[in-house]
Every structure is written in C-alpha cells, then in structure tokens.
Amino acid sequence: MLQRNNETETETDDALIDRLQRSAFDYFLRYTNIENGLVADTSIKTSHCSIAAVGFALSSYPVAVERGWIERAAAAERVLTTLVFFAESRQGQERHATGYRGFYYHFLDMKHGHRAWNSELSLIDSALLILGVLTAAAYFTGDDDAEKEIRELATMLYERMDWRWALNRGQTLTMGWKPGGGFLRWRWQGYDEAILLYTLAMASPTHSIPASSYDAFASTYTWMMFKEKPFLYAGPLFIHLFSHAWIDFRGIRDRYMAEKESDYFTNTQMAIEVQRDYTERNPGHFVGYNSNVWGLSACDGPSPSGGRHSRNHRPKVLGYAARGAPLGPDDGTIAPWAPLACLPFDRKAALDGTKAILATYPNLLLDERFPGGFNPTVEGKGPEGWVDDRSVAIDQGILVMMIENERTGLIWNLMRQSPILRKGLEHAGFTGGWLDEPSSDAIA
C-alpha cells in the first residue's frame, strides 16, 4: 500500500488546485468575444453576455499573467479591448443602448453589446464589472501606451457612474432601473454582497453617496447565534464570498462587526461551519449530503416542470434559486464550485469538500470545469443525479480569484493599494489591519 507523507499530500492538493484554477480561467479564453471583450454568462452557445462575468474576467487576467497562462501584452490587449468597448458603447434608454448614467444592463448581446431581453440596469452587476476594471488598472501599471490607456479608461468609467441618481431619493441604493418602468422597487438592504457596492459609491469623486447610506444598509442586518457566537446571517454561500474576492477583510471591521467582536472574514469562516453542520444534519434527507459534501448557494437546479422523478422521495425542486443554510431554501441541489472557493477561509474544509465531491461524483466536471449545480436526489444518468448542462462564468471567476488570494494574495494585495477601496471602506467606518498602514496613491 502506497504511503503518503504530508509533503506528498500537499503536492497532490496543489496539483488539484492548479488543474481546477487553470480550467476555470480557460473559460474566459473560450467564451469571450475577442472583438469587444464581452463574456458569455454560461457555456451554452446561445448565452448572452453577463456584465458581471466581464468583471470576473478582467480580474482573472492578472492571475493568468502571473501564472504564465497568457502573455502580459496579450492580456493587456484583451483588457484594453474590453474597456474601449464600454467607454464607447451607447449610454441611453433606447433599445440598442449598453448602459445608462454610467451603469450597464445586466445582459448584453454578445456580438453588438446591446441590451438583451428586458434586462435591468443592474447596480450590483455594474459594480462587479467596474471592480474588474479597477483590478486591471491596479495591475497594468506599465509605461507603454496600452497600459496607460487601461488606467485612463478605468478612471473615466468609474467616475461617470451616477451613484446619487441610483439612490432615487432614498437612503439606500436601489437594485436597478428599467427604461419606461423606472427604478425597481427593491433596495440593497440586509447583509449581502452589496458591501462592495456601497464601498465604490461612497468613494466616488464625482457622484458619491453619504456614509449614512452605508449605515442605513448595515442597520438592517440579521444576526443569529451559532455555537454560542453571533453570526451575521445570509443563507447563500456566494454572499459570504463575493465582496471578499476583492476586499481583504482580515483584521478590519466596521462598527457593526466591532459591536459583535467579529469581522467579515471570521463571519465567512462561520458560514462555512454553518453549511457543513447543516449538510451533516441533513434535515431534508437529501441524497449525498454530509459534512464534506456541501455548497448551498445561488445556482440552477432541476426545473419544477421537468417531469423528473426523485430516487427516494419527491422534494419540491426549485429551478434557479438562491439556496442557503440553515434556513433554506433547499431542494438537494449543490453548487460544486463553492467549497473550493472557500480556500482562503478554511483550506482543509475547502479541499476535503472538493475532493469528496470529485471522488463521489467522478463524472461531474464539464470540460474539466464545475457545472453550475447538481442534485443527486433527482434521478439522472449516474450517481450525480441531475447535472446542470453548463458552466457559469461568475463561478469560474470566483474560483480563479479566491484560489489565488489563498495562494499568493494577488488580488487582495492589488486592491489594498487602491485609494478607491480604501476611501470607501474608511467612509463606511472600517478601521484596523491594513487600513492603519500608510496608504499609497500610486494606483487609482
């Protein structure tokens, strides 16, 4: 029997991480329109562009350069093509516009970049896009014309976002807007990925919102107790990850976290524990759940109208849903990328979860990438049960970024140098950690 020492196990883990991170990045090489930089939302042929996917792609190029997967000049060219498109595309209310008031419609036609379907002007997806723009600008600091233009366009794109308009005369930011219909009735309140949204909005030198908006947002948090410790609740795991992809929350906290003697990084570690505790208890009696098979998040799932039959019982399947723990909703669908995306918070749990999923469901990967979701409780071709037939761009992007943050801290280190993020976090009342270190204005 082959005995593996700790060094060999570490090498095996690193090889697995290498393979999955590289495959995740390759999504952007395969599903990007190189003429305009638009990235397909999913791997199906008819997919439109998701502007959030573009933000994750832009943030992934620095990782790819450092890993030797793409030449720096080639990556810079791709970034510049993307930024030029968004800078020159139509801002307006008409059907063929790409955005309005510095924000962008959630989905765009891959070829022309026009608004797709009846999609909304999305604040959060625009924020994810612009964070990618700022990440690229923080990395491409060279003196050649292409890298200079990247930085100039990044500044312009950020500064034309009209955050004050997006408040719609309220305290908190609206979720979006539609031509003809006006602002959506929902606002960004309660703990969610919108920390990054408010950070960008408060730091704007042209259309900033007041710090009181962040207070109005954070004052709607919901807390619960887990293992006798306060836990800032959000059910879907992606909420505990997305802001962290760019913002290093280690050692910094706002007054809402300080009051609980916690921070957002520690809270995400607790979210992982909550998920594992929930899947181990498995109150819904779903197939495959245990402490190493976890990952309840927003993802596609079996369609309620799909006519499928479950193996052991008939759970109510949800289609696309923001699944979460411990309060649900839940129908047995797992987002298989989620454990590995938790690598910076709990390396052992992340690797144990990833290896357990791949060992139990060896035919799960699509082109060596995780699908959007799978449900072993619902009958399928193999033990995986129902499997999404596509990979999702933002899932692949969060993997590239979070794996790299654990390995080298690349994205965190880049964005810690950003005066924009520093200013926004300070306006939100964050103190401590790297925010107490001298700032650098070298990267805008």
XYZ file of C-alpha atoms in Angstrom:
444
model
C 0.000 0.000 0.000
C 1.399 3.393 -1.008
C 2.046 5.590 1.997
C 1.794 9.347 1.522
C 3.656 11.701 3.778
C 2.478 15.254 4.399
C 4.684 16.651 1.663
C 3.255 14.291 -0.945
C -0.290 15.078 0.156
C 0.418 18.781 -0.170
C 1.807 18.266 -3.662
C -1.290 16.293 -4.604
C -3.532 19.040 -3.261
C -1.546 21.671 -5.141
C -1.848 19.704 -8.374
C -5.609 19.525 -7.936
C -5.815 23.238 -7.225
C -3.613 24.022 -10.236
C -5.794 21.975 -12.550
C -9.098 23.428 -11.401
C -7.853 27.017 -11.281
C -6.387 26.792 -14.782
C -9.533 25.175 -16.150
C -11.629 27.886 -14.546
C -9.552 30.604 -16.215
C -9.750 28.847 -19.574
C -13.482 29.583 -19.541
C -12.643 33.208 -20.295
C -10.352 32.273 -23.171
C -13.053 30.106 -24.708
C -16.209 32.136 -24.095
C -15.066 35.721 -24.657
C -15.759 37.663 -27.846
C -12.246 38.929 -28.584
C -13.675 41.714 -30.762
C -15.272 43.526 -27.802
C -14.295 41.662 -24.621
C -17.826 40.539 -23.772
C -18.025 37.269 -21.827
C -20.833 34.738 -22.123
C -22.864 34.250 -18.970
C -22.750 30.473 -19.400
C -21.122 27.936 -21.693
C -24.216 27.248 -23.779
C -23.948 28.524 -27.353
C -26.891 30.905 -27.177
C -25.776 32.638 -23.978
C -25.782 36.405 -23.774
C -23.031 38.369 -22.051
C -23.281 38.963 -18.323
C -21.565 42.210 -17.346
C -20.606 40.627 -14.013
C -18.823 37.890 -15.972
C -16.771 40.573 -17.691
C -15.717 41.917 -14.297
C -14.547 38.493 -13.174
C -12.671 38.009 -16.452
C -10.869 41.336 -16.087
C -9.910 40.397 -12.528
C -8.635 36.999 -13.664
C -6.195 38.244 -16.292
C -3.597 39.386 -13.720
C -3.711 35.905 -12.188
C -3.239 34.321 -15.606
C -0.237 36.531 -16.375
C 1.423 35.728 -13.058
C 0.727 32.012 -13.553
C 2.167 32.057 -17.071
C -1.096 31.107 -18.766
C -1.100 34.185 -21.007
C 1.492 36.763 -22.017
C 1.217 40.144 -20.333
C 0.868 42.002 -23.636
C -1.883 39.659 -24.810
C -3.758 40.064 -21.538
C -3.385 43.850 -21.678
C -4.745 43.822 -25.224
C -7.812 41.862 -24.122
C -8.385 44.227 -21.195
C -7.981 47.318 -23.357
C -10.396 45.973 -25.977
C -12.977 45.475 -23.238
C -12.537 48.901 -21.696
C -12.660 50.651 -25.073
C -15.933 48.888 -25.841
C -17.586 50.010 -22.605
C -16.178 53.515 -22.931
C -17.524 53.955 -26.467
C -20.766 51.963 -26.240
C -24.092 53.771 -26.194
C -25.319 55.157 -22.864
C -29.039 55.728 -23.110
C -32.605 54.495 -22.685
C -33.145 53.213 -26.213
C -33.307 49.544 -27.116
C -29.799 49.316 -28.533
C -28.046 51.015 -25.632
C -25.452 49.231 -23.497
C -25.888 51.283 -20.362
C -27.203 54.473 -18.800
C -25.748 57.015 -16.364
C -22.518 55.034 -16.135
C -24.205 51.742 -15.237
C -24.876 48.820 -17.570
C -27.692 46.494 -18.436
C -27.361 43.103 -16.776
C -27.249 41.119 -20.015
C -25.896 42.215 -23.377
C -25.900 40.748 -26.859
C -22.524 39.052 -27.319
C -21.891 40.499 -30.783
C -23.077 44.095 -30.584
C -23.288 44.690 -26.830
C -26.882 45.894 -26.989
C -29.252 45.364 -24.072
C -30.506 41.778 -24.144
C -34.026 40.648 -23.303
C -35.765 43.089 -20.976
C -32.846 43.096 -18.559
C -32.496 45.758 -15.929
C -29.810 48.346 -15.499
C -28.100 46.423 -12.684
C -26.214 48.210 -9.934
C -24.564 45.135 -8.435
C -23.519 43.676 -11.764
C -22.190 47.071 -12.844
C -20.203 47.170 -9.597
C -18.727 43.721 -10.297
C -17.804 44.914 -13.774
C -16.131 48.081 -12.513
C -14.239 46.182 -9.817
C -12.751 44.124 -12.618
C -11.862 47.331 -14.424
C -10.167 48.708 -11.309
C -8.325 45.433 -10.687
C -6.921 45.510 -14.204
C -5.903 49.140 -13.766
C -4.167 48.286 -10.493
C -2.175 45.534 -12.193
C -1.305 47.037 -15.566
C 0.888 49.890 -14.342
C 3.423 49.868 -17.166
C 4.546 52.854 -19.226
C 3.551 51.524 -22.633
C 0.588 53.066 -24.431
C -1.771 50.127 -23.863
C -1.320 50.003 -20.086
C -1.529 53.792 -19.791
C -4.801 53.767 -21.710
C -6.170 50.999 -19.470
C -5.657 53.223 -16.439
C -7.135 56.298 -18.139
C -10.236 54.451 -19.272
C -10.659 52.828 -15.851
C -10.785 56.256 -14.230
C -13.321 57.534 -16.747
C -15.588 54.502 -16.479
C -15.640 54.645 -12.682
C -16.134 58.367 -12.397
C -19.142 58.523 -14.703
C -21.219 56.122 -12.545
C -24.030 58.248 -11.091
C -24.457 56.731 -7.647
C -26.501 59.648 -6.314
C -29.113 59.112 -9.014
C -29.211 55.427 -8.055
C -30.359 56.335 -4.533
C -33.661 57.520 -6.072
C -34.169 59.980 -3.223
C -33.825 57.208 -0.619
C -31.199 56.319 1.937
C -30.129 53.005 0.414
C -29.172 52.153 -3.161
C -31.831 50.744 -5.442
C -31.224 47.376 -7.074
C -31.740 48.660 -10.593
C -33.721 50.561 -13.165
C -35.550 49.891 -16.434
C -36.321 52.206 -19.335
C -40.007 53.052 -19.255
C -40.520 51.420 -15.876
C -38.116 53.418 -13.731
C -36.394 52.194 -10.598
C -37.017 48.695 -9.298
C -38.904 48.684 -6.009
C -36.215 46.700 -4.172
C -33.225 48.236 -2.450
C -29.867 46.896 -1.240
C -30.648 46.213 2.400
C -29.683 43.377 4.744
C -26.369 41.550 4.657
C -25.435 40.650 1.110
C -22.737 41.216 -1.492
C -23.607 44.926 -1.610
C -20.754 45.897 0.730
C -18.659 46.254 -2.417
C -21.430 48.361 -3.978
C -21.518 50.872 -1.131
C -17.723 50.960 -0.959
C -17.496 52.062 -4.580
C -20.390 54.506 -4.269
C -19.048 56.319 -1.215
C -15.576 56.717 -2.720
C -16.714 58.312 -5.973
C -15.064 61.693 -6.612
C -17.930 62.735 -8.909
C -21.239 61.223 -7.716
C -20.648 59.926 -4.189
C -23.305 58.923 -1.698
C -23.085 59.771 2.026
C -21.780 57.465 4.723
C -25.288 57.479 6.179
C -26.325 55.280 3.253
C -23.968 52.567 4.448
C -25.332 52.897 7.957
C -28.866 52.544 6.594
C -27.767 49.409 4.758
C -25.879 47.806 7.663
C -28.547 48.651 10.234
C -30.840 46.129 8.507
C -28.520 43.175 9.192
C -29.997 39.975 10.642
C -27.961 38.224 13.323
C -28.347 34.720 14.702
C -26.379 32.603 17.150
C -24.267 29.657 16.068
C -22.297 27.678 18.646
C -22.888 30.491 21.144
C -21.330 33.081 18.825
C -23.069 35.867 16.887
C -23.335 35.071 13.177
C -24.278 37.670 10.558
C -26.813 35.696 8.606
C -27.015 35.208 4.880
C -28.109 31.816 3.600
C -26.481 31.536 0.141
C -22.735 30.967 0.328
C -21.866 33.349 -2.525
C -22.911 36.307 -0.362
C -20.116 35.405 2.044
C -17.598 35.292 -0.824
C -18.175 37.910 -3.500
C -17.054 41.068 -1.686
C -14.122 39.082 -0.290
C -12.842 38.332 -3.785
C -11.589 41.924 -3.994
C -11.593 43.218 -0.400
C -9.236 41.762 2.188
C -11.407 41.834 5.310
C -8.791 40.232 7.555
C -8.226 42.431 10.587
C -10.535 45.252 9.512
C -14.073 45.850 10.695
C -16.840 48.405 10.783
C -18.718 49.347 13.932
C -21.410 46.742 13.305
C -18.825 43.965 13.431
C -16.889 45.622 16.252
C -20.024 45.576 18.394
C -20.134 41.788 17.973
C -16.361 41.404 18.439
C -16.126 39.828 14.998
C -15.190 40.733 11.419
C -16.446 39.777 7.964
C -13.623 37.306 7.337
C -14.376 35.439 10.561
C -18.062 35.565 9.700
C -17.419 33.792 6.408
C -15.493 31.121 8.280
C -18.590 30.674 10.422
C -20.755 30.483 7.295
C -18.669 27.505 6.176
C -19.238 25.845 9.553
C -22.963 26.565 9.290
C -23.125 24.940 5.870
C -21.210 21.850 6.939
C -23.258 21.498 10.103
C -26.447 21.748 8.057
C -25.464 19.187 5.406
C -24.235 16.797 8.103
C -27.582 17.026 9.901
C -29.362 16.851 6.528
C -32.838 17.764 7.803
C -34.300 17.380 4.314
C -32.923 13.837 3.932
C -31.298 14.609 0.584
C -29.017 12.119 -1.149
C -25.292 12.652 -0.663
C -25.315 15.354 1.999
C -22.599 15.097 4.665
C -20.046 17.357 6.318
C -17.803 17.172 3.239
C -20.492 17.488 0.575
C -21.798 20.996 0.938
C -22.207 24.232 -1.001
C -25.667 25.778 -0.886
C -25.691 28.898 -2.996
C -27.437 30.644 -5.867
C -27.411 28.272 -8.822
C -29.536 26.472 -11.370
C -31.306 23.317 -10.302
C -33.832 20.829 -11.613
C -36.804 22.532 -13.226
C -40.115 22.231 -11.385
C -41.718 21.479 -14.768
C -39.048 18.996 -15.851
C -41.084 15.881 -15.138
C -38.198 14.183 -13.342
C -38.588 11.678 -10.540
C -36.511 11.648 -7.400
C -34.871 8.498 -6.153
C -36.123 8.298 -2.580
C -38.794 10.935 -2.188
C -40.319 13.846 -4.044
C -38.804 17.113 -2.881
C -40.099 20.330 -4.333
C -37.409 21.278 -6.857
C -36.772 24.954 -7.354
C -35.086 25.548 -10.704
C -32.844 28.591 -10.326
C -32.807 29.672 -6.673
C -30.595 31.272 -4.056
C -30.321 28.181 -1.875
C -28.948 28.601 1.620
C -28.298 27.175 5.063
C -29.608 26.724 7.662
C -32.948 28.390 6.823
C -33.179 27.324 3.187
C -34.494 27.189 0.618
C -33.097 23.757 -0.199
C -34.029 21.024 -2.638
C -30.883 18.891 -2.579
C -29.004 20.940 -5.200
C -25.313 21.617 -4.522
C -23.108 24.265 -6.127
C -19.965 22.109 -6.529
C -17.582 25.029 -7.053
C -18.459 26.561 -3.690
C -16.202 24.545 -1.347
C -13.065 25.295 -3.376
C -13.961 28.999 -3.487
C -13.701 28.931 0.318
C -9.997 28.067 0.189
C -8.744 31.311 1.843
C -11.066 30.857 4.818
C -10.645 27.175 5.641
C -8.155 25.321 3.456
C -8.878 21.915 4.972
C -12.650 22.203 4.677
C -12.330 23.514 1.129
C -10.068 20.710 -0.020
C -11.913 17.992 1.865
C -15.153 19.181 0.303
C -13.738 19.444 -3.205
C -12.076 16.033 -3.073
C -15.174 14.403 -1.587
C -17.396 15.773 -4.338
C -14.999 14.729 -7.108
C -14.406 11.275 -5.610
C -18.091 10.580 -5.059
C -19.178 12.032 -8.396
C -16.271 11.377 -10.804
C -18.232 12.345 -13.932
C -19.348 15.718 -12.605
C -16.923 18.057 -14.398
C -17.737 19.587 -17.779
C -14.564 20.196 -19.826
C -12.665 19.950 -16.523
C -14.825 22.727 -15.037
C -17.507 22.567 -12.374
C -21.071 22.797 -13.670
C -23.400 25.360 -12.155
C -25.044 22.789 -9.909
C -26.030 19.160 -9.440
C -28.653 17.278 -7.467
C -28.025 13.621 -6.545
C -31.542 13.305 -5.102
C -33.094 13.787 -8.534
C -32.695 10.884 -10.922
C -30.106 11.299 -13.671
C -27.679 9.323 -15.796
C -25.351 8.497 -12.912
C -24.842 8.960 -9.178
C -24.580 12.725 -9.780
C -28.304 12.762 -10.479
C -29.435 15.940 -12.181
C -26.440 17.917 -13.501
C -26.524 21.407 -14.980
C -25.501 21.215 -18.624
C -23.430 24.388 -18.478
C -20.647 26.080 -16.612
C -21.262 29.592 -15.308
C -18.788 32.428 -15.834
C -19.011 34.018 -12.394
C -18.485 30.620 -10.734
C -15.269 30.180 -12.702
C -14.148 33.723 -11.952
C -14.639 33.464 -8.205
C -12.598 30.251 -8.270
C -9.685 31.869 -10.110
C -9.648 34.813 -7.726
C -10.200 33.079 -4.399
C -7.708 30.336 -5.137
C -5.123 32.988 -5.968
C -5.951 35.001 -2.865
C -5.181 31.929 -0.784
C -2.017 31.085 -2.712
C -0.380 34.481 -3.164
C -2.867 37.158 -2.080
C -2.539 38.739 -5.531
C -5.985 40.332 -5.875
C -6.132 41.380 -2.228
C -2.690 42.954 -2.442
C -3.588 44.838 -5.624
C -6.805 46.223 -4.202
C -5.279 47.118 -0.848
C -3.257 49.647 -2.857
C -6.392 51.169 -4.405
C -7.241 54.615 -2.992
C -10.799 53.991 -4.142
C -11.382 50.953 -1.962
C -9.505 52.482 0.953
C -11.584 55.651 0.800
C -14.848 53.731 0.504
C -14.039 51.439 3.410
C -12.975 54.342 5.592
C -16.211 56.189 4.789
C -18.066 53.049 5.890
C -16.238 53.251 9.227
C -13.784 50.392 8.752
C -10.626 50.563 10.844
C -7.720 48.353 11.823
C -5.435 45.957 9.986
C -4.040 47.110 6.679
C -6.187 50.258 6.765
C -3.940 51.534 9.560
C -0.884 51.155 7.337
C 0.348 54.089 5.220
C -1.650 54.398 2.020
C -0.239 54.538 -1.488
C -1.748 56.786 -4.156
C 0.177 55.109 -6.908
C -2.824 53.118 -8.126
C -6.117 54.842 -8.821
